[in-house]
Coordinates of C-alpha atoms in Angstrom, one line a residue:
X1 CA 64.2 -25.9 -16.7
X2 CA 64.4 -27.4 -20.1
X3 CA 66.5 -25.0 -22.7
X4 CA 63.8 -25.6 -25.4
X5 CA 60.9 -24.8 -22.9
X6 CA 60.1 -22.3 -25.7
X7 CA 59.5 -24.9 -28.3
X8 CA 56.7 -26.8 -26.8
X9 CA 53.5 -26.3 -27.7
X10 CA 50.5 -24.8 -25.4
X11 CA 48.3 -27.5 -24.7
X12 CA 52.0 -29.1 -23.3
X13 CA 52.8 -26.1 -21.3
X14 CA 49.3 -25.8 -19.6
X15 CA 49.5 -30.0 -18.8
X16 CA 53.0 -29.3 -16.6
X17 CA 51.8 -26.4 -15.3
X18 CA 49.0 -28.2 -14.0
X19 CA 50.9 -30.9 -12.7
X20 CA 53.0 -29.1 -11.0
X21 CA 56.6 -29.7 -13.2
X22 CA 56.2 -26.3 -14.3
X23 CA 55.7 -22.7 -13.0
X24 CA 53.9 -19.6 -14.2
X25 CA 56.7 -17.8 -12.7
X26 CA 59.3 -20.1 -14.3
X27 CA 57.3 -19.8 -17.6
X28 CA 57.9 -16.0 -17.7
X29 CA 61.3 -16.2 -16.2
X30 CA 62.1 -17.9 -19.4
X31 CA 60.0 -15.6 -22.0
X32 CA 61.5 -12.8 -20.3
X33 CA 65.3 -14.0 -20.7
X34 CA 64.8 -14.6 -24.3
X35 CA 63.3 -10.9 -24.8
X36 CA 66.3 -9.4 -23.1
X37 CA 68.7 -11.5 -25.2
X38 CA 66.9 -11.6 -28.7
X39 CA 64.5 -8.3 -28.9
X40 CA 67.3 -6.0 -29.0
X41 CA 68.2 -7.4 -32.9
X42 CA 64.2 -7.7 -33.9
X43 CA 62.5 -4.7 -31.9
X44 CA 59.3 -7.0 -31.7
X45 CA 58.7 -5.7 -27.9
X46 CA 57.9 -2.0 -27.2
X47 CA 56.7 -2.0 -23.9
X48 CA 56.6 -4.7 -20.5
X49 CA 54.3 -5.1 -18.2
X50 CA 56.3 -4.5 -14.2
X51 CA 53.0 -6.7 -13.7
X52 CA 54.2 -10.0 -15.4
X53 CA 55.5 -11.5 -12.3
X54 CA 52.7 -10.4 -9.6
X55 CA 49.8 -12.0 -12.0
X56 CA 52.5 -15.3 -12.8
X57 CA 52.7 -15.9 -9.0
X58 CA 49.3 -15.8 -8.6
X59 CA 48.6 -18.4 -11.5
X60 CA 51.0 -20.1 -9.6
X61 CA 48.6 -20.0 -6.5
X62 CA 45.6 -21.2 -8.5
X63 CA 47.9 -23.9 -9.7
X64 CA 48.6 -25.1 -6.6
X65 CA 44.9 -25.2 -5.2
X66 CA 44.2 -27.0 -8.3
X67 CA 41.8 -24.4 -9.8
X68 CA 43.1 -23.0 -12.6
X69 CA 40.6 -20.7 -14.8
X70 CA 41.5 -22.0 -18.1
X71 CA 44.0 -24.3 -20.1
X72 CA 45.6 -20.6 -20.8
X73 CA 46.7 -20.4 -16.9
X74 CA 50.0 -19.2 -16.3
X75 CA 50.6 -19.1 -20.2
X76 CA 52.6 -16.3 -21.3
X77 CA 51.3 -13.9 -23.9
X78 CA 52.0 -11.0 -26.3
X79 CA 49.2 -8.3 -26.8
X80 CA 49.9 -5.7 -30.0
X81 CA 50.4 -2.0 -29.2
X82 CA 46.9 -0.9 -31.0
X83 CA 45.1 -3.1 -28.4
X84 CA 44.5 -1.0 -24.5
X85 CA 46.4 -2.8 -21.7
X86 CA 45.7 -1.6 -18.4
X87 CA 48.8 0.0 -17.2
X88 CA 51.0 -0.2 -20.5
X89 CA 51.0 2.6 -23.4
X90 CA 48.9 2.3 -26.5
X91 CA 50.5 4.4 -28.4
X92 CA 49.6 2.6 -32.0
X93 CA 52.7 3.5 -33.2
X94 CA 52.0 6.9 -33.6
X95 CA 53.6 9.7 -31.6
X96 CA 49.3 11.0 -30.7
X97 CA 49.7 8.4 -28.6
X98 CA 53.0 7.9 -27.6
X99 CA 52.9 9.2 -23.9
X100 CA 49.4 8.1 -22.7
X101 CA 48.9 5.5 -20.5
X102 CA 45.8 3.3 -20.1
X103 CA 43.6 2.6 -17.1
X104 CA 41.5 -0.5 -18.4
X105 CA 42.0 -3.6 -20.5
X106 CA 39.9 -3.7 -23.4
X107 CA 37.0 -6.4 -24.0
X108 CA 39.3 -8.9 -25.6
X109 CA 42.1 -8.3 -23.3
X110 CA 40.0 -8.7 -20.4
X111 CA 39.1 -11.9 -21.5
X112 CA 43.0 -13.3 -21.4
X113 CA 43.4 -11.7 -18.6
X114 CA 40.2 -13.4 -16.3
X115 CA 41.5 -16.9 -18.3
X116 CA 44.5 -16.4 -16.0
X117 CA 46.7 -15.8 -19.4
X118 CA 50.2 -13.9 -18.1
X119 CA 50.0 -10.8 -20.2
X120 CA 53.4 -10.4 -21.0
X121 CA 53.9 -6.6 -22.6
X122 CA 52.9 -4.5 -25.7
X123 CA 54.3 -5.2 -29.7
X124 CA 55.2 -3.2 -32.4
X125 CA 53.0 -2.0 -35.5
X126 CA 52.9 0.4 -37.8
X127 CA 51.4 3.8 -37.7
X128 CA 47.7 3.6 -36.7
X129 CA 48.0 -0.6 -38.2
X130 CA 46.9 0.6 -41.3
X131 CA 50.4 -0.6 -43.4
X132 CA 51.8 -4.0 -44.1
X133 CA 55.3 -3.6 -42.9
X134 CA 55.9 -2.7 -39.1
X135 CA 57.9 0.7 -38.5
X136 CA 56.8 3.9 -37.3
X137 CA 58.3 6.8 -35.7
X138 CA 57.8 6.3 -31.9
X139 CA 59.4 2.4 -32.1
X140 CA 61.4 2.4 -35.1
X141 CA 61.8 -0.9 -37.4
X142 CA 60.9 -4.3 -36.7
X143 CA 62.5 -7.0 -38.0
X144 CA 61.8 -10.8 -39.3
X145 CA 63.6 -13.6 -37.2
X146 CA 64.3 -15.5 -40.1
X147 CA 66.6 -12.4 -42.1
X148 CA 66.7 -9.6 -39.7
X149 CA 67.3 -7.6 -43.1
X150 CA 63.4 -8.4 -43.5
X151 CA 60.4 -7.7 -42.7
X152 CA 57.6 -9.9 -40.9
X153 CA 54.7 -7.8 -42.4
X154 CA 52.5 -5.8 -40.7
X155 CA 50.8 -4.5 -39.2
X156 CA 51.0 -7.4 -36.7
X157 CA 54.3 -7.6 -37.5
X158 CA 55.8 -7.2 -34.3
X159 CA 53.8 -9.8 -32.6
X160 CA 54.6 -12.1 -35.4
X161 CA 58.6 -11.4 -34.8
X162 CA 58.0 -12.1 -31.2
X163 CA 56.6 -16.1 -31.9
X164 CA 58.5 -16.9 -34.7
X165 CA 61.6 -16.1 -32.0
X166 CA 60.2 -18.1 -29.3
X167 CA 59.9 -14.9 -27.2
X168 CA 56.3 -15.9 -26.1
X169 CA 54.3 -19.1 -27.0
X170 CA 51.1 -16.8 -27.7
X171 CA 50.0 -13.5 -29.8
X172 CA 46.9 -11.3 -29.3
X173 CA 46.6 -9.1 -32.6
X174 CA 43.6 -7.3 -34.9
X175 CA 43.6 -7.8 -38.8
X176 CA 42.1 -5.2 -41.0
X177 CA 42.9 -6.1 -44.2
X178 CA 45.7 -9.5 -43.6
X179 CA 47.1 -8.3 -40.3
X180 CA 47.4 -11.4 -38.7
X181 CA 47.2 -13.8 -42.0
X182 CA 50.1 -12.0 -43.5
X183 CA 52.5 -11.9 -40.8
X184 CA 51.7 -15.3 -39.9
X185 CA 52.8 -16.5 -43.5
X186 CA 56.4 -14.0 -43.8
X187 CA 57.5 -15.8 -40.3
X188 CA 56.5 -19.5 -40.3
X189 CA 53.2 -19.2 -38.0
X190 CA 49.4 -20.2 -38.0
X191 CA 47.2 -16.5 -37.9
X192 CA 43.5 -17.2 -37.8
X193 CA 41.2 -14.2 -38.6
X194 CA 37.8 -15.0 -37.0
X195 CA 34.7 -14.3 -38.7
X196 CA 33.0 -10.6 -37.4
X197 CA 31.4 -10.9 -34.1
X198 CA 33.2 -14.1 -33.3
X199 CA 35.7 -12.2 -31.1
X200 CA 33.5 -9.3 -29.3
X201 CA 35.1 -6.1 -29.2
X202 CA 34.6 -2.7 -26.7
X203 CA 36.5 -0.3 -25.2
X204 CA 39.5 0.2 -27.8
X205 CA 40.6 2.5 -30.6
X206 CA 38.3 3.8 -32.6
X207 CA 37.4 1.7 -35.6
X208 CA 39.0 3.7 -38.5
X209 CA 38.0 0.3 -40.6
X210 CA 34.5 -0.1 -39.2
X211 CA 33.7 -4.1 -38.7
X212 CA 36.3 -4.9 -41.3
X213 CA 39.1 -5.3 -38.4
X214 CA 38.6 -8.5 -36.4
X215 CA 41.1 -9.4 -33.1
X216 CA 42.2 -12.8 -33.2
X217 CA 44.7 -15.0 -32.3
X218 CA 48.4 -15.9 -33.6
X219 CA 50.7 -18.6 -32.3
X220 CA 53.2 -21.4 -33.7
X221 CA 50.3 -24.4 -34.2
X222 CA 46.9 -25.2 -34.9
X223 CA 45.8 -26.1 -31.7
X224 CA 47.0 -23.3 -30.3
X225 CA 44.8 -21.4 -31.7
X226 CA 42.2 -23.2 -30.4
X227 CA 43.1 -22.7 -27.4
X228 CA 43.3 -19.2 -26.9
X229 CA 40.3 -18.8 -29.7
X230 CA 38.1 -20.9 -26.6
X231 CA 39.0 -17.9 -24.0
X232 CA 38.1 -14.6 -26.4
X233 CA 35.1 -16.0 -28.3
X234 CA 31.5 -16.5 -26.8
X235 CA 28.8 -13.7 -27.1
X236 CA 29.3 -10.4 -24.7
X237 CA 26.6 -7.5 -24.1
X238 CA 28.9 -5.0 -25.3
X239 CA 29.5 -6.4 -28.9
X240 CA 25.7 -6.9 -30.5
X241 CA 27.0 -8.7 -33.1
X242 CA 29.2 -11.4 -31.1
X243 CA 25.3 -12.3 -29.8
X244 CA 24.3 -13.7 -33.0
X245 CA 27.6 -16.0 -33.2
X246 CA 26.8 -19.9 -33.6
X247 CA 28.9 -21.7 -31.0
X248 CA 32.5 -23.5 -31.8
X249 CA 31.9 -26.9 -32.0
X250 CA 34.3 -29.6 -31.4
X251 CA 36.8 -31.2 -33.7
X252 CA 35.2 -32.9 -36.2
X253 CA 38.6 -34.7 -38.6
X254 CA 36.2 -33.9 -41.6
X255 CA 37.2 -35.3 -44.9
X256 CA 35.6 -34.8 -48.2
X257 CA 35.8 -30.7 -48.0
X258 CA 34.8 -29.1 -51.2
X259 CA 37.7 -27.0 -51.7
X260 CA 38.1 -24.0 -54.3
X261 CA 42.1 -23.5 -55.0
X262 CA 42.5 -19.9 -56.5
X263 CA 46.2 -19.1 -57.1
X264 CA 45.8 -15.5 -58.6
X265 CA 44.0 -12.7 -58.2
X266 CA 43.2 -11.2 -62.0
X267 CA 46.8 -10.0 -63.6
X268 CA 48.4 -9.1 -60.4
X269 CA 51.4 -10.1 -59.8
X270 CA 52.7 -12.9 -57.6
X271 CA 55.9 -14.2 -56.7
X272 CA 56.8 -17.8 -58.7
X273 CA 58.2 -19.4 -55.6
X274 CA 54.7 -18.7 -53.3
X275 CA 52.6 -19.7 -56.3
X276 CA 54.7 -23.4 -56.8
X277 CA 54.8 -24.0 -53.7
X278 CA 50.9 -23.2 -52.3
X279 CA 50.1 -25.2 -55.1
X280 CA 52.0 -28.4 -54.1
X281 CA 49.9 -27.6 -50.4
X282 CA 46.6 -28.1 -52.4
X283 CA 47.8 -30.7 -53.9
X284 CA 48.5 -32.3 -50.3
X285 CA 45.0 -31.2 -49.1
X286 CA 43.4 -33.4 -52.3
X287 CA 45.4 -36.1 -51.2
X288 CA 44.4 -35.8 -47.7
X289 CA 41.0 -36.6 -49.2
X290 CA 39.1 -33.5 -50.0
X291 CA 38.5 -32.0 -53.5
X292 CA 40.5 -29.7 -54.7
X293 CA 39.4 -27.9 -57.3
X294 CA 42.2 -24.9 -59.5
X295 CA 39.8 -22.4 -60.4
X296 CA 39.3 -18.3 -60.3
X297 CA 37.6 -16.4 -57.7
X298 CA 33.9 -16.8 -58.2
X299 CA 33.1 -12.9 -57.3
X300 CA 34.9 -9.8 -58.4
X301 CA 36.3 -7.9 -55.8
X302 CA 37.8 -4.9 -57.4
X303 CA 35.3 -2.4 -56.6
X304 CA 34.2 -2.9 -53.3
X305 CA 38.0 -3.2 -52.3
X306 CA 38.3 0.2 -53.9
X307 CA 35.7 1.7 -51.6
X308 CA 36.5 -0.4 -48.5
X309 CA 39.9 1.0 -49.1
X310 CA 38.1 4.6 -48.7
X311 CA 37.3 3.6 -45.3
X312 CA 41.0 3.9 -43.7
X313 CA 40.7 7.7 -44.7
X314 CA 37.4 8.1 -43.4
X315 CA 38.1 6.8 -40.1
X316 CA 41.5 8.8 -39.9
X317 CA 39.2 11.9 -40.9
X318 CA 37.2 10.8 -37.9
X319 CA 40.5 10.4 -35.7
X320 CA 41.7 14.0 -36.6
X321 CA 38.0 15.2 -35.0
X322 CA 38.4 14.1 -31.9
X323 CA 42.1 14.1 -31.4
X324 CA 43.4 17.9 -31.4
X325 CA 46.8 17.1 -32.0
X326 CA 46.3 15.0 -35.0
X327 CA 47.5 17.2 -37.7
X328 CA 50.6 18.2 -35.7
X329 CA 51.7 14.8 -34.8
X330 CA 50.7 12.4 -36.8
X331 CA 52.8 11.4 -40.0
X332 CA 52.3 13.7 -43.5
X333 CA 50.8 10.6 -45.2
X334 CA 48.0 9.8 -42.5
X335 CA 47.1 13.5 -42.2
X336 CA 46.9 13.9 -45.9
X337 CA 44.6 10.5 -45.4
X338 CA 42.6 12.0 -43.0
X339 CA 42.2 15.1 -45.0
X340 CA 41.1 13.6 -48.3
X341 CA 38.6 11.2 -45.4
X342 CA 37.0 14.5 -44.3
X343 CA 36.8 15.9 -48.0
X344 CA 34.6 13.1 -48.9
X345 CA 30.6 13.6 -48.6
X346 CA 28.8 11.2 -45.7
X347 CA 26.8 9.8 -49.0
X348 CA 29.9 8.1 -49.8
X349 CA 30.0 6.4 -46.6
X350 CA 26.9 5.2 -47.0
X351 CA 27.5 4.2 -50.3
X352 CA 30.8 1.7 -49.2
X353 CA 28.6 0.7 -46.4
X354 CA 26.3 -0.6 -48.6
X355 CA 28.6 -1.9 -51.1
X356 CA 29.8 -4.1 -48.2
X357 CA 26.0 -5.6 -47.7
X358 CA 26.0 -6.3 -51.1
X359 CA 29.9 -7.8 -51.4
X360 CA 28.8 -10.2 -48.8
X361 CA 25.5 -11.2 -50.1
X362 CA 27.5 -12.5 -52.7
X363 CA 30.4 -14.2 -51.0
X364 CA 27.8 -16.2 -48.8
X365 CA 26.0 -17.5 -51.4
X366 CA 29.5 -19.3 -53.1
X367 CA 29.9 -20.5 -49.9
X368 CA 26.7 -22.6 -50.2
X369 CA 28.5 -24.8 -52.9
X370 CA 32.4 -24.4 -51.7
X371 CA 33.6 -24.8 -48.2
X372 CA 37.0 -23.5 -48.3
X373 CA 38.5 -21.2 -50.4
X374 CA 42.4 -21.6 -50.6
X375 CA 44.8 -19.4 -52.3
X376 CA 48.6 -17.9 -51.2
X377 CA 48.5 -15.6 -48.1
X378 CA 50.7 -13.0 -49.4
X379 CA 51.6 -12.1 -53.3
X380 CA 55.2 -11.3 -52.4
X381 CA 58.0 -12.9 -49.9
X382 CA 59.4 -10.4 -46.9
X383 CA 61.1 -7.7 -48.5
X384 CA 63.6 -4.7 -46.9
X385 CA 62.4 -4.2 -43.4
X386 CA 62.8 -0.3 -43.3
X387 CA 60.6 -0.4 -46.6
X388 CA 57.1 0.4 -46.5
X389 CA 56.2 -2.6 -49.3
X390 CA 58.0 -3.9 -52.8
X391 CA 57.7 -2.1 -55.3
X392 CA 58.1 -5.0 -57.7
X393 CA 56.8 -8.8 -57.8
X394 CA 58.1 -10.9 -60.3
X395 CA 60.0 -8.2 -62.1
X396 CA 57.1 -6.5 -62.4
X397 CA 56.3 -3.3 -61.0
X398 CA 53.2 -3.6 -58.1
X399 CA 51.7 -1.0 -56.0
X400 CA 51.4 0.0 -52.3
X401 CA 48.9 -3.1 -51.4
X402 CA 50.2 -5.1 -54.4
X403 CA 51.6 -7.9 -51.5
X404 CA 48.2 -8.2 -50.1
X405 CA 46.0 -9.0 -53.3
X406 CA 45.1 -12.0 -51.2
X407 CA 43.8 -11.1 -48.0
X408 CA 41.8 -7.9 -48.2
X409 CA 38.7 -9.4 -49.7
X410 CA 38.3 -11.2 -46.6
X411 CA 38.3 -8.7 -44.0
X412 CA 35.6 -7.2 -46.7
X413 CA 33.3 -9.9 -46.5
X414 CA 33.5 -10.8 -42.5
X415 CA 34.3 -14.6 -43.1
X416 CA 37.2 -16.4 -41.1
X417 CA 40.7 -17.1 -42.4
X418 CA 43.3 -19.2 -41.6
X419 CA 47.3 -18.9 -42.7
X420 CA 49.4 -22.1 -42.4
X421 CA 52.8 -22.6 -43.3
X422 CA 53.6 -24.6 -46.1
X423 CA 57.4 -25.5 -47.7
X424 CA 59.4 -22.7 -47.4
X425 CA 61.3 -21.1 -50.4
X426 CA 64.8 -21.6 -51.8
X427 CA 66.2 -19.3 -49.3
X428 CA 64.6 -21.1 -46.5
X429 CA 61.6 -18.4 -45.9
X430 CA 58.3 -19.0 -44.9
X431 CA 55.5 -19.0 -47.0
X432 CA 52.1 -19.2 -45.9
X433 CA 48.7 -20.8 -47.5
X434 CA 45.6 -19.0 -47.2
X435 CA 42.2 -21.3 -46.6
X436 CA 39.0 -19.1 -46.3
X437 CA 35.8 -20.6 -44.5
X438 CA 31.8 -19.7 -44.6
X439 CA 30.4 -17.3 -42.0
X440 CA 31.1 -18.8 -38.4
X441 CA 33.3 -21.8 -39.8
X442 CA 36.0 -21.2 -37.9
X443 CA 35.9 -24.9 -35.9
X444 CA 36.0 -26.3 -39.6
X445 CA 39.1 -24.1 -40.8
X446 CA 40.7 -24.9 -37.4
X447 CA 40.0 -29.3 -38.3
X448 CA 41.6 -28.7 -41.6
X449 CA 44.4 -26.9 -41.0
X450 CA 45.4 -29.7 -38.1
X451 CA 44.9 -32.6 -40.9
X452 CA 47.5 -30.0 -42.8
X453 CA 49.6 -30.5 -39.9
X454 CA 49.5 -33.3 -39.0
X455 CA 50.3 -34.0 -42.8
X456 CA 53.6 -32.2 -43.2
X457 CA 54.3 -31.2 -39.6
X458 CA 56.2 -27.3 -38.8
X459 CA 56.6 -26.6 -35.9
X460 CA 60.3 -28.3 -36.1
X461 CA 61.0 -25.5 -37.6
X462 CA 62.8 -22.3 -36.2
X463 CA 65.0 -19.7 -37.3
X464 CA 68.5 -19.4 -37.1
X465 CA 69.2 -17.1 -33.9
X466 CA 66.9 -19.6 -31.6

């Protein structure tokens, strides 16, 4: 079995396993070597599944008979702790959860599962998701394979660690507020946040962000991601609003994109080396043959990130209802969340709900003149890995969400979003470009970012302990 089996990309995986050069069971054999000889020094993998190799040998079977269930058959993948796996923990990081077991896969799980994806085990994230480093006090510290002294964000940081390591070709993760997009950028990978609805959800955690947190997937290219988008999308009874989805369409290598590059947000601040070098990325999309044009955000975005901010404490406030033991064992700072959640009135709820209506009202209506929005993924490159976020950008002081000025806005108007890598910086880490689609474009943001890659290629890149 080829040393490097980790480097290839999905769509070359699924062709030998279907040809028979490959195995499912040699597939995880490999994954599974790697996680015993690299997850030690980046604590990316919480949990196993003692199930890996019964559902690899039975992809092996379909294999064999010549009817596999999807081009994810036999593929090994990573699902994030705050997602239920049937027979694993869920303990979202969080020591409420840290001893229960689950019985049944939820929705989007289910879905990877019936595709004949190899569900490989559970990865780290921060308490509840709801921080942009990955720690907590069940797991402990995760940490970035490119400077193990770093972080790979949060909260699907663990997941993140896990690709950029080659422990597993594939990722399935939830972003709330830059989850997936963030990560993605601080470790070299492609994150694609689908659009609300595009992904159905049921049967999980409750929602402490409402339809603000989406699952999608993460992996190492562009067509990746298509891949495993193809097996969790499509409309489901259980999710209303995945029901009103348009369908993914096909490639369609469009040029002449009208593209909005935004590399600020207002006077936070945002690291030189991530603004220089997202820039020189537009500048490649314009020559690629779409317009590029520099410009500000065409909405304001203060205010309803304010009050969609609200919502985390809100749905804690909710958590500590119907979990007894919330007060006791969750962390100081979520219970003091929750309690300041309960403490405000359910007019306020309505009010951010409202606020959201009205926030993307607005964004559609840019999107009738722009198609894609671009801008940096992240405001500030991987900092301390034991620290929650950096305090300072640019020599200039920045608060707790001051590294994710980018993404938030997003997640609060439902539309999809797609982080890329671009050149990394002087040190040699990653940075990641941000390119924002209309309502249900995700086919469109998936056709650009391939031209990207096809245009300055990345996946030749790994980190130093590969």
């Amino acid at each position: 079995m080829p040393a490097d089996l980790h480097h290839w990309p999905v769509r070359v995986m699924s062709r030998e396993l279907a040809q028979g050069r490959l195995t499912a069971s040699a597939l995880l054999a490999h994954c599974r070597e790697r996680i015993e000889q690299i997850n030690p020094a980046l604590n990316a993998f919480i949990a196993l599944d003692p199930t890996a190799k019964r559902a690899a040998d039975e992809s092996d079977a379909r294999l064999r008979a010549g009817k596999p269930r999807s081009p994810l058959e036999g593929i090994p993948v990573a699902v994030k702790d705050n997602l239920l796996m049937r027979g694993l923990p869920a303990s979202w990081g969080s020591r409420l959860f840290a001893d229960r077991m689950v019985e049944d896969d939820e929705l989007p799980v289910a879905r990877l599962r019936a595709a004949g994806a190899v569900l490989v085990g559970k990865t780290n994230v921060p308490e509840f998701s709801l921080q942009g480093y990955t720690g907590n006090p069940v797991f402990g510290v995760t940490r970035n394979p490119w400077d193990v002294s770093k972080t790979p964000g949060g909260s699907s940081g663990g997941a993140a660690a896990a690709l950029a390591a080659g422990l597993v070709p594939l990722a399935l993760c939830t972003d709330g507020g830059g989850s997936i997009r963030r990560p993605a950028a601080h470790t070299g990978l492609v994150g694609l946040k689908p659009s609300i609805g595009r992904v159905p959800r049921h049967g999980g955690f409750p929602a402490l962000l409402s339809d603000c947190e989406v699952v999608g997937p993460m992996a190492r290219t562009t067509d990746d991601i298509r891949l495993m988008l193809d097996c969790l999308a499509g409309p489901s009874r259980a999710d209303l609003r995945s029901r009103a989805m348009p369908l993914l369409h096909p490639p369609l290598s469009r040029s002449g994109l009208r593209v909005l590059y935004v590399d600020a947000m207002g006077e936070n601040p945002v690291d030189p080396e991530i603004r220089a070098r997202c820039a020189k990325a537009a500048e490649r999309i314009c020559a690629m043959g779409h317009e590029v044009t520099n410009g500000k955000l065409p909405f304001a975005v203060d205010d309803v990130l304010a009050a969609w901010s609200q919502l985390g404490g809100m749905g804690l406030a909710m958590l500590a209802r119907v979990e007894p033991g919330f007060a006791r064992l969750a962390s100081p700072s979520f219970v003091a969340m929750a309690d300041a959640g309960a403490g405000a009135p359910a007019s306020r709820a309505i009010e951010i709900m409202d606020s959201l209506q009205r926030f993307r009202a607005e964004v559609g209506r840019v999107f009738a003149t722009v198609d894609v929005i671009a801008m940096p993924c992240t405001a500030a490159q991987p900092w301390a890995a034991d620290v929650e976020y950096p305090a300072v950008i640019d020599g200039r002081s920045a608060a707790s969400r001051g590294h994710a000025i980018f993404t938030g806005w997003v997640n609060a108007c439902g539309h999809p979003a797609i982080s890329v890598p671009v050149e990394p910086d002087s040190r040699g880490m990653p940075i990641g470009l941000q390119l924002v689609g209309d309502f249900g474009a995700e086919s469109l943001l998936l056709d650009l970012a391939a031209q990207f890659e096809a245009d300055q290629p990345w996946a030749a890149r790994w980190p130093a302990m590969d």
